[in-house]
Tab-separated table of C-alpha atoms and ligand atoms in Angstrom:
chain	number	residue	atom	x	y	z
E	9	MET	CA	-21.328	9.091	16.256
E	10	MET	CA	-23.171	6.100	17.718
E	11	GLU	CA	-22.096	4.532	20.980
E	12	ALA	CA	-20.062	1.373	20.516
E	13	ASN	CA	-22.477	-0.623	22.680
E	14	ASP	CA	-25.519	0.561	20.765
E	15	ASN	CA	-25.369	-2.505	18.585
E	16	GLN	CA	-28.870	-2.519	17.145
E	17	SER	CA	-28.889	0.976	15.728
E	18	ALA	CA	-25.173	0.969	14.874
E	19	LEU	CA	-25.948	-1.062	11.768
E	20	ALA	CA	-26.919	1.150	8.857
E	21	ILE	CA	-27.350	-1.777	6.466
E	22	GLU	CA	-27.859	-5.457	7.153
E	23	VAL	CA	-28.130	-7.966	4.306
E	24	ARG	CA	-28.733	-11.728	4.480
E	25	GLY	CA	-28.872	-14.203	1.629
E	26	LEU	CA	-29.989	-11.569	-0.849
E	27	VAL	CA	-30.788	-12.947	-4.311
E	28	LYS	CA	-32.153	-11.382	-7.494
E	29	THR	CA	-32.963	-13.388	-10.580
E	30	PHE	CA	-34.167	-11.812	-13.836
E	31	ASP	CA	-35.521	-14.611	-16.049
E	32	GLU	CA	-32.398	-16.692	-16.730
E	33	VAL	CA	-29.942	-14.124	-15.336
E	34	GLU	CA	-28.889	-14.618	-11.720
E	35	ALA	CA	-27.777	-11.028	-11.140
E	36	VAL	CA	-27.192	-11.381	-7.374
E	37	ARG	CA	-26.558	-14.868	-6.018
E	38	GLY	CA	-26.910	-14.658	-2.257
E	39	VAL	CA	-24.935	-11.873	-0.625
E	40	ASP	CA	-24.447	-11.215	3.091
E	41	PHE	CA	-22.900	-8.122	4.618
E	42	GLU	CA	-23.326	-5.410	7.218
E	43	VAL	CA	-22.464	-1.726	7.106
E	44	GLU	CA	-22.005	0.232	10.306
E	45	SER	CA	-23.317	3.736	10.850
E	46	GLY	CA	-20.830	6.331	9.668
E	47	GLU	CA	-18.968	3.960	7.379
E	48	VAL	CA	-18.090	4.551	3.753
E	49	PHE	CA	-18.701	1.137	2.245
E	50	GLY	CA	-18.062	0.226	-1.367
E	51	PHE	CA	-18.911	-2.475	-3.869
E	52	LEU	CA	-16.066	-2.995	-6.331
E	53	GLY	CA	-16.529	-5.181	-9.367
E	54	PRO	CA	-16.582	-5.376	-13.162
E	55	ASN	CA	-19.545	-4.629	-15.452
E	56	GLY	CA	-22.460	-6.929	-14.780
E	57	ALA	CA	-21.207	-8.060	-11.353
E	58	GLY	CA	-24.568	-7.179	-9.781
E	59	LYS	CA	-23.673	-3.896	-8.063
E	60	THR	CA	-26.584	-1.804	-9.335
E	61	THR	CA	-29.039	-4.636	-8.775
E	62	THR	CA	-27.918	-4.820	-5.132
E	63	ILE	CA	-28.243	-1.048	-4.675
E	64	ASN	CA	-31.678	-1.120	-6.284
E	65	MET	CA	-32.840	-3.796	-3.846
E	66	LEU	CA	-31.503	-1.771	-0.892
E	67	CYS	CA	-33.255	1.342	-2.216
E	68	THR	CA	-36.565	-0.570	-2.626
E	69	LEU	CA	-36.611	-0.114	-6.413
E	70	VAL	CA	-36.197	-3.834	-7.120
E	71	THR	CA	-37.850	-6.612	-5.074
E	72	PRO	CA	-35.480	-9.369	-3.913
E	73	THR	CA	-36.114	-12.900	-5.209
E	74	ALA	CA	-34.896	-14.312	-1.882
E	75	GLY	CA	-33.229	-13.189	1.334
E	76	TRP	CA	-33.770	-9.912	3.173
E	77	ALA	CA	-32.176	-6.548	3.811
E	78	LYS	CA	-32.625	-3.781	6.353
E	79	VAL	CA	-31.620	-0.172	5.821
E	80	ALA	CA	-31.514	2.150	8.861
E	81	GLY	CA	-33.294	-0.623	10.766
E	82	ASP	CA	-36.212	-1.041	8.348
E	83	ASP	CA	-36.959	-3.987	6.074
E	84	VAL	CA	-36.679	-3.028	2.393
E	85	VAL	CA	-39.828	-4.973	1.471
E	86	ARG	CA	-42.134	-4.739	4.496
E	87	GLU	CA	-41.158	-1.191	5.537
E	88	ARG	CA	-40.529	0.249	2.133
E	89	ASP	CA	-41.795	3.755	2.844
E	90	ASP	CA	-39.687	4.100	5.998
E	91	VAL	CA	-36.611	3.005	4.067
E	92	ARG	CA	-37.344	5.557	1.346
E	93	ARG	CA	-37.582	8.396	3.867
E	94	ASN	CA	-34.183	7.545	5.312
E	95	ILE	CA	-32.137	7.241	2.142
E	96	GLY	CA	-30.690	9.447	-0.562
E	97	LEU	CA	-29.861	7.993	-3.968
E	98	VAL	CA	-27.587	9.055	-6.794
E	99	PHE	CA	-28.300	6.858	-9.797
E	100	GLN	CA	-25.675	5.461	-12.153
E	101	ASP	CA	-27.360	7.287	-15.053
E	102	PRO	CA	-27.931	11.059	-14.743
E	103	THR	CA	-31.474	12.132	-13.840
E	104	LEU	CA	-31.295	15.938	-13.586
E	105	ASP	CA	-33.582	18.146	-15.622
E	106	ASN	CA	-31.237	20.077	-17.928
E	107	TYR	CA	-33.755	22.824	-18.645
E	108	LEU	CA	-34.107	23.708	-14.979
E	109	THR	CA	-31.582	25.601	-12.867
E	110	ALA	CA	-29.684	23.989	-10.005
E	111	VAL	CA	-32.064	25.542	-7.486
E	112	GLN	CA	-35.153	24.440	-9.429
E	113	ASN	CA	-33.879	20.862	-9.552
E	114	LEU	CA	-33.343	20.849	-5.798
E	115	ARG	CA	-36.726	22.470	-5.108
E	116	LEU	CA	-38.466	19.796	-7.161
E	117	HIS	CA	-36.774	17.135	-5.084
E	118	ALA	CA	-37.687	18.910	-1.822
E	119	GLU	CA	-41.351	18.963	-2.878
E	120	LEU	CA	-41.233	15.294	-3.827
E	121	TYR	CA	-39.960	14.520	-0.342
E	122	GLY	CA	-42.442	16.853	1.356
E	123	LEU	CA	-39.742	18.948	3.017
E	124	GLN	CA	-41.132	21.801	5.121
E	125	ARG	CA	-41.000	25.129	3.292
E	126	ASP	CA	-38.955	26.973	5.906
E	127	VAL	CA	-36.149	24.388	5.888
E	128	VAL	CA	-35.816	24.227	2.100
E	129	ALA	CA	-33.946	27.499	1.459
E	130	PRO	CA	-31.275	27.119	4.188
E	131	ARG	CA	-30.749	23.453	3.401
E	132	MET	CA	-30.434	24.231	-0.302
E	133	ARG	CA	-27.723	26.788	0.419
E	134	GLN	CA	-25.924	24.349	2.710
E	135	VAL	CA	-25.787	21.501	0.190
E	136	LEU	CA	-24.921	23.766	-2.753
E	137	GLU	CA	-22.049	25.310	-0.794
E	138	MET	CA	-20.893	21.869	0.202
E	139	VAL	CA	-20.429	20.866	-3.439
E	140	GLY	CA	-19.115	24.282	-4.528
E	141	LEU	CA	-22.102	25.216	-6.704
E	142	TRP	CA	-23.683	28.071	-4.741
E	143	GLU	CA	-22.375	30.658	-7.226
E	144	ARG	CA	-23.953	28.730	-10.105
E	145	LYS	CA	-27.267	28.084	-8.395
E	146	ASP	CA	-29.337	29.970	-10.979
E	147	SER	CA	-27.684	28.518	-14.089
E	148	ALA	CA	-29.515	25.948	-16.171
E	149	VAL	CA	-28.071	22.489	-15.546
E	150	GLY	CA	-27.666	22.087	-19.314
E	151	THR	CA	-24.759	24.568	-19.098
E	152	PHE	CA	-22.931	22.529	-16.416
E	153	SER	CA	-19.884	20.322	-16.967
E	154	GLY	CA	-20.150	16.591	-16.259
E	155	GLY	CA	-18.430	16.999	-12.895
E	156	MET	CA	-20.720	19.865	-11.861
E	157	ARG	CA	-23.791	17.802	-12.730
E	158	ARG	CA	-22.552	14.916	-10.670
E	159	ARG	CA	-21.893	17.232	-7.726
E	160	LEU	CA	-25.407	18.637	-8.066
E	161	GLU	CA	-26.849	15.134	-8.037
E	162	ILE	CA	-24.958	14.408	-4.826
E	163	ALA	CA	-26.276	17.669	-3.341
E	164	ARG	CA	-29.794	16.670	-4.357
E	165	GLY	CA	-29.371	13.258	-2.740
E	166	MET	CA	-28.432	15.108	0.474
E	167	MET	CA	-31.343	17.590	0.469
E	168	HIS	CA	-33.604	15.662	2.832
E	169	SER	CA	-30.720	14.812	5.231
E	170	PRO	CA	-30.779	11.043	4.612
E	171	ARG	CA	-29.208	8.673	7.094
E	172	VAL	CA	-27.812	6.515	4.317
E	173	LEU	CA	-26.635	7.889	0.970
E	174	PHE	CA	-26.385	5.469	-1.950
E	175	LEU	CA	-24.032	6.440	-4.771
E	176	ASP	CA	-24.058	4.194	-7.834
E	177	GLU	CA	-20.808	4.846	-9.725
E	178	PRO	CA	-20.525	8.435	-8.446
E	179	THR	CA	-17.674	9.414	-10.754
E	180	ILE	CA	-18.211	7.244	-13.813
E	181	GLY	CA	-16.953	8.790	-17.028
E	182	LEU	CA	-15.315	11.789	-15.320
E	183	ASP	CA	-11.668	12.801	-15.720
E	184	PRO	CA	-9.246	11.958	-12.881
E	185	GLN	CA	-9.090	15.519	-11.549
E	186	THR	CA	-12.874	15.874	-11.368
E	187	ARG	CA	-13.122	12.460	-9.762
E	188	ARG	CA	-10.698	13.554	-7.065
E	189	SER	CA	-12.648	16.733	-6.425
E	190	ILE	CA	-15.882	14.768	-6.086
E	191	TRP	CA	-14.161	12.556	-3.582
E	192	SER	CA	-13.042	15.486	-1.495
E	193	TYR	CA	-16.660	16.708	-1.436
E	194	ILE	CA	-17.811	13.288	-0.307
E	195	ALA	CA	-15.125	13.243	2.405
E	196	GLU	CA	-16.254	16.677	3.580
E	197	LEU	CA	-19.856	15.539	3.580
E	198	LYS	CA	-18.939	12.693	5.847
E	199	GLU	CA	-17.206	15.121	8.221
E	200	ARG	CA	-20.170	17.456	8.398
E	201	GLU	CA	-23.155	15.134	8.536
E	202	GLU	CA	-23.840	11.965	10.418
E	203	ILE	CA	-24.223	9.786	7.403
E	204	THR	CA	-23.441	6.334	6.084
E	205	ILE	CA	-22.315	6.095	2.471
E	206	PHE	CA	-22.779	3.038	0.287
E	207	MET	CA	-21.242	3.255	-3.159
E	208	THR	CA	-20.384	1.120	-6.132
E	209	THR	CA	-17.454	1.482	-8.448
E	210	HIS	CA	-15.259	-0.365	-10.862
E	211	TYR	CA	-12.365	2.014	-10.295
E	212	MET	CA	-9.639	0.575	-8.055
E	213	ASP	CA	-8.402	3.947	-6.845
E	214	GLU	CA	-11.926	4.974	-5.918
E	215	ALA	CA	-12.383	1.874	-3.800
E	216	GLU	CA	-9.327	3.013	-1.822
E	217	TRP	CA	-11.439	5.841	-0.381
E	218	CYS	CA	-13.787	3.409	1.321
E	219	ASP	CA	-13.441	2.270	4.925
E	220	ARG	CA	-14.316	-1.233	3.742
E	221	ILE	CA	-15.031	-2.745	0.377
E	222	ALA	CA	-16.775	-5.839	-0.865
E	223	ILE	CA	-15.271	-7.204	-4.054
E	224	MET	CA	-18.090	-8.500	-6.201
E	225	ASP	CA	-17.813	-10.838	-9.146
E	226	ASN	CA	-20.576	-12.631	-10.948
E	227	GLY	CA	-23.305	-11.890	-8.402
E	228	GLN	CA	-21.270	-12.880	-5.365
E	229	ILE	CA	-19.027	-11.218	-2.811
E	230	VAL	CA	-15.589	-12.816	-3.131
E	231	ALA	CA	-13.803	-10.732	-0.479
E	232	LEU	CA	-14.774	-8.090	2.067
E	233	ASP	CA	-12.488	-5.990	4.270
E	234	ALA	CA	-10.597	-2.719	4.595
E	235	PRO	CA	-8.614	-1.985	1.413
E	236	ASP	CA	-5.274	-2.178	3.246
E	237	THR	CA	-6.179	-5.498	4.859
E	238	LEU	CA	-7.213	-6.964	1.520
E	239	LYS	CA	-3.980	-5.831	-0.088
E	240	ALA	CA	-1.906	-7.191	2.780
E	241	GLN	CA	-3.572	-10.585	2.248
E	242	VAL	CA	-2.159	-10.805	-1.270
E	243	GLY	CA	1.178	-11.388	0.448
E	244	THR	CA	3.401	-10.447	-2.475
E	245	ASP	CA	4.762	-7.241	-3.949
E	246	ARG	CA	4.764	-6.659	-7.674
E	247	VAL	CA	8.224	-6.456	-9.249
E	248	MET	CA	8.719	-5.279	-12.828
E	249	ILE	CA	12.143	-5.378	-14.471
E	250	GLN	CA	13.532	-4.197	-17.787
E	251	THR	CA	16.319	-6.470	-18.981
E	252	GLU	CA	18.610	-6.938	-21.969
E	253	ASP	CA	17.012	-10.324	-22.669
E	254	ASP	CA	13.493	-10.807	-21.302
E	255	ASP	CA	13.103	-14.468	-22.328
E	256	ALA	CA	16.383	-15.360	-20.632
E	257	ALA	CA	15.337	-13.372	-17.542
E	258	ILE	CA	11.994	-15.215	-17.285
E	259	ALA	CA	13.782	-18.563	-17.619
E	260	ALA	CA	16.410	-17.588	-15.026
E	261	LEU	CA	13.758	-16.401	-12.560
E	262	GLN	CA	12.122	-19.803	-12.770
E	263	ALA	CA	15.379	-21.798	-12.657
E	264	ARG	CA	17.240	-19.853	-9.964
E	265	PHE	CA	14.485	-18.408	-7.784
E	266	GLY	CA	11.485	-20.649	-8.501
E	267	VAL	CA	9.477	-17.550	-9.471
E	268	GLY	CA	6.968	-17.592	-12.314
E	269	ALA	CA	7.171	-14.356	-14.308
E	270	ARG	CA	5.334	-13.052	-17.381
E	271	MET	CA	5.467	-10.020	-19.633
E	272	ALA	CA	3.097	-7.193	-18.624
E	273	GLU	CA	3.145	-3.644	-19.920
E	274	GLY	CA	6.451	-4.305	-21.643
E	275	ALA	CA	8.287	-5.506	-18.524
E	276	VAL	CA	9.125	-8.859	-16.958
E	277	THR	CA	6.586	-8.979	-14.123
E	278	PHE	CA	6.215	-11.205	-11.077
E	279	GLY	CA	5.050	-11.237	-7.465
E	280	VAL	CA	7.291	-12.012	-4.480
E	281	PRO	CA	6.972	-11.451	-0.739
E	282	GLY	CA	9.264	-8.621	0.433
E	283	GLY	CA	9.972	-7.222	-3.036
E	284	GLU	CA	12.490	-4.648	-1.832
E	285	GLU	CA	14.669	-7.280	-0.152
E	286	PHE	CA	14.381	-9.521	-3.192
E	287	VAL	CA	15.800	-6.980	-5.651
E	288	PRO	CA	19.458	-7.069	-4.420
E	289	ARG	CA	19.441	-10.881	-4.770
E	290	LEU	CA	18.108	-10.437	-8.259
E	291	PHE	CA	21.003	-8.178	-9.272
E	292	ALA	CA	23.510	-10.605	-7.764
E	293	ASP	CA	22.159	-13.871	-9.150
E	294	LEU	CA	19.880	-13.385	-12.156
E	295	GLY	CA	22.713	-13.654	-14.669
E	296	VAL	CA	20.920	-11.347	-17.126
E	297	PRO	CA	21.740	-7.599	-17.173
E	298	ILE	CA	18.927	-5.529	-15.597
E	299	LYS	CA	18.254	-2.029	-16.947
E	300	ALA	CA	15.522	-0.846	-14.597
E	301	VAL	CA	13.492	-2.099	-11.640
E	302	ASN	CA	10.128	-1.125	-10.228
E	303	VAL	CA	8.746	-2.560	-6.986
E	304	SER	CA	5.181	-1.807	-5.913
E	305	ARG	CA	2.872	-2.838	-3.107
E	306	PRO	CA	-0.133	-4.900	-4.176
E	307	THR	CA	-3.104	-2.922	-5.492
E	308	LEU	CA	-6.777	-3.812	-5.298
E	309	ASP	CA	-6.383	-5.124	-8.827
E	310	ASP	CA	-3.932	-7.704	-7.479
E	311	VAL	CA	-6.539	-8.544	-4.831
E	312	PHE	CA	-9.246	-8.968	-7.453
E	313	MET	CA	-6.916	-11.131	-9.516
E	314	SER	CA	-5.984	-13.314	-6.554
E	315	TYR	CA	-9.665	-14.174	-6.021
E	316	THR	CA	-10.939	-14.378	-9.584
E	317	GLY	CA	-7.868	-15.145	-11.700
E	318	THR	CA	-8.375	-12.104	-13.938
E	319	THR	CA	-7.958	-8.356	-13.681
E	320	ILE	CA	-11.091	-6.231	-13.487
E	321	ARG	CA	-10.384	-4.831	-16.940
E	322	ASP	CA	-10.046	-8.304	-18.466
E	323	ALA	CA	-13.263	-9.352	-16.726
E	324	GLU	CA	-15.012	-6.345	-18.292
E	325	GLU	CA	-13.726	-7.252	-21.739
E	326	ASP	CA	-15.014	-10.795	-21.304
E	327	ALA	CA	-18.397	-9.457	-20.182
E	328	GLY	CA	-18.454	-7.304	-23.313
E	329	LYS	CA	-17.763	-10.352	-25.477
E	330	ASN	CA	-20.587	-12.285	-23.772
E	331	ARG	CA	-22.972	-9.411	-24.378
E	332	ASN	CA	-22.002	-9.342	-28.047
E	333	ARG	CA	-22.493	-13.089	-28.313
E	334	MET	CA	-25.951	-12.836	-26.765
E	335	MET	CA	-26.862	-10.040	-29.162
E	336	MET	CA	-25.775	-12.166	-32.096
E	337	GLN	CA	-27.861	-15.069	-30.787
E	338	MET	CA	-30.885	-12.825	-30.377
E	339	MET	CA	-30.471	-11.375	-33.855
E	340	HIS	CA	-30.366	-14.884	-35.270
E	341	GLY	CA	-33.416	-15.981	-33.298
E	342	GLY	CA	-31.350	-18.061	-30.889
E	343	ARG	CA	-33.021	-16.792	-27.710
E	344	ARG	CA	-35.204	-19.315	-25.905
A	9	LIG	N1	-33.973	-5.342	-15.380
A	9	LIG	C1	-33.165	-6.326	-15.747
A	9	LIG	N2	-33.604	-7.337	-16.540
A	9	LIG	C2	-32.795	-8.347	-16.909
A	9	LIG	N3	-31.498	-8.450	-16.553
A	9	LIG	C3	-30.990	-7.489	-15.777
A	9	LIG	C4	-31.785	-6.375	-15.333
A	9	LIG	N4	-31.009	-5.581	-14.561
A	9	LIG	C5	-29.789	-6.162	-14.526
A	9	LIG	N5	-29.777	-7.297	-15.242
A	9	LIG	C6	-28.609	-8.212	-15.419
A	9	LIG	O1	-28.074	-8.479	-14.148
A	9	LIG	C7	-26.661	-8.532	-14.192
A	9	LIG	C8	-26.079	-7.556	-13.200
A	9	LIG	O2	-26.359	-6.238	-13.631
A	9	LIG	P1	-26.017	-4.949	-12.755
A	9	LIG	O3	-26.552	-3.763	-13.476
A	9	LIG	O4	-26.471	-5.161	-11.370
A	9	LIG	O5	-24.427	-4.955	-12.791
A	9	LIG	P2	-23.380	-3.845	-12.325
A	9	LIG	O6	-22.424	-4.539	-11.436
A	9	LIG	O7	-24.087	-2.661	-11.796
A	9	LIG	O8	-22.631	-3.486	-13.697
A	9	LIG	P3	-22.059	-2.073	-14.256
A	9	LIG	O9	-20.685	-1.956	-13.683
A	9	LIG	O10	-22.034	-2.274	-15.719
A	9	LIG	O11	-22.991	-0.986	-13.823
A	9	LIG	C9	-26.274	-8.264	-15.630
A	9	LIG	O12	-26.082	-9.493	-16.267
A	9	LIG	C10	-27.496	-7.554	-16.179
A	9	LIG	O13	-27.622	-7.779	-17.566
A	10	LIG	MG1	-24.133	-0.686	-12.301
């Protein structure tokens, strides 16, 4: 770990006013943030928020339109080669060669990075053991499950002992159990190596694993803090009740408690501070029989909603509709 007073080198990533415009699309609209050495830092946001574009700028694959960024102390434009030496990258889309074995894939990567021959074999064993694939090292990647492939990609990203590892949607499309196992490998990785991890996700529960997260929407960071701090800022708990007459319950909540409720997932749903203390009052004064109650602490989805007015899933559906509309326009020659 770095010394606390070693301020300069304690920053793994430093970003100021970073912008990326593709023709008419403003993918990233001026973001500022810092990531300290040893942190697990995440970008959470819906499809099209600009997460991959940001990662690609930090990894020197896309040139910023404006602003600057430093990774491990080097400028991503002026010191591109130094940045590349210091980082590992796991892309959103798989990039393994399915016809090669696990070991062959890693060896290819080691050659690309000019790793010294005598360090390749021990390092390969170390990273394959770390992700639980040592026993399968000589199998063709084409025979691997989705989770195994993802683990191998993470191992490959670690081969050259990067100081900063970038993971773009590390567990996208995997089942919950596999996602959890990938997360325990990442946690172990962090224990064993002095490394900073920058990842993107649109899974709420995944963001919970990060030390800090930036919530991104529409090319901008709308909130940035530790997950618990962000959730505490929401200030209300979520209460869901099953009643004998939901319409009457919603009206009574408004009339007697001044609380605006709506139907969600088949239950009367609302947010109040101190949900657990509120429930006894509800039973005493609602005037509508209650069949069941559920009180929960705010989730990151509640955080996202408090800043953007929609849930991440709704935002993704809207983005899908926009994409469809643009496709229709293009098909009908509407693109200028
Ligand atoms: N090469 C490109 N050319 C034109 N537009 C692009 C390009 N790359 C990204 N974009 C646009 O920039 C916006 C942000 O895309 P980006 O891939 O960064 O989002 P994301 O947050 O990673 O989304 P997802 O969760 O779907 O991976 C989108 O509107 C996308 O269409
Ligand atoms: Mg992406």
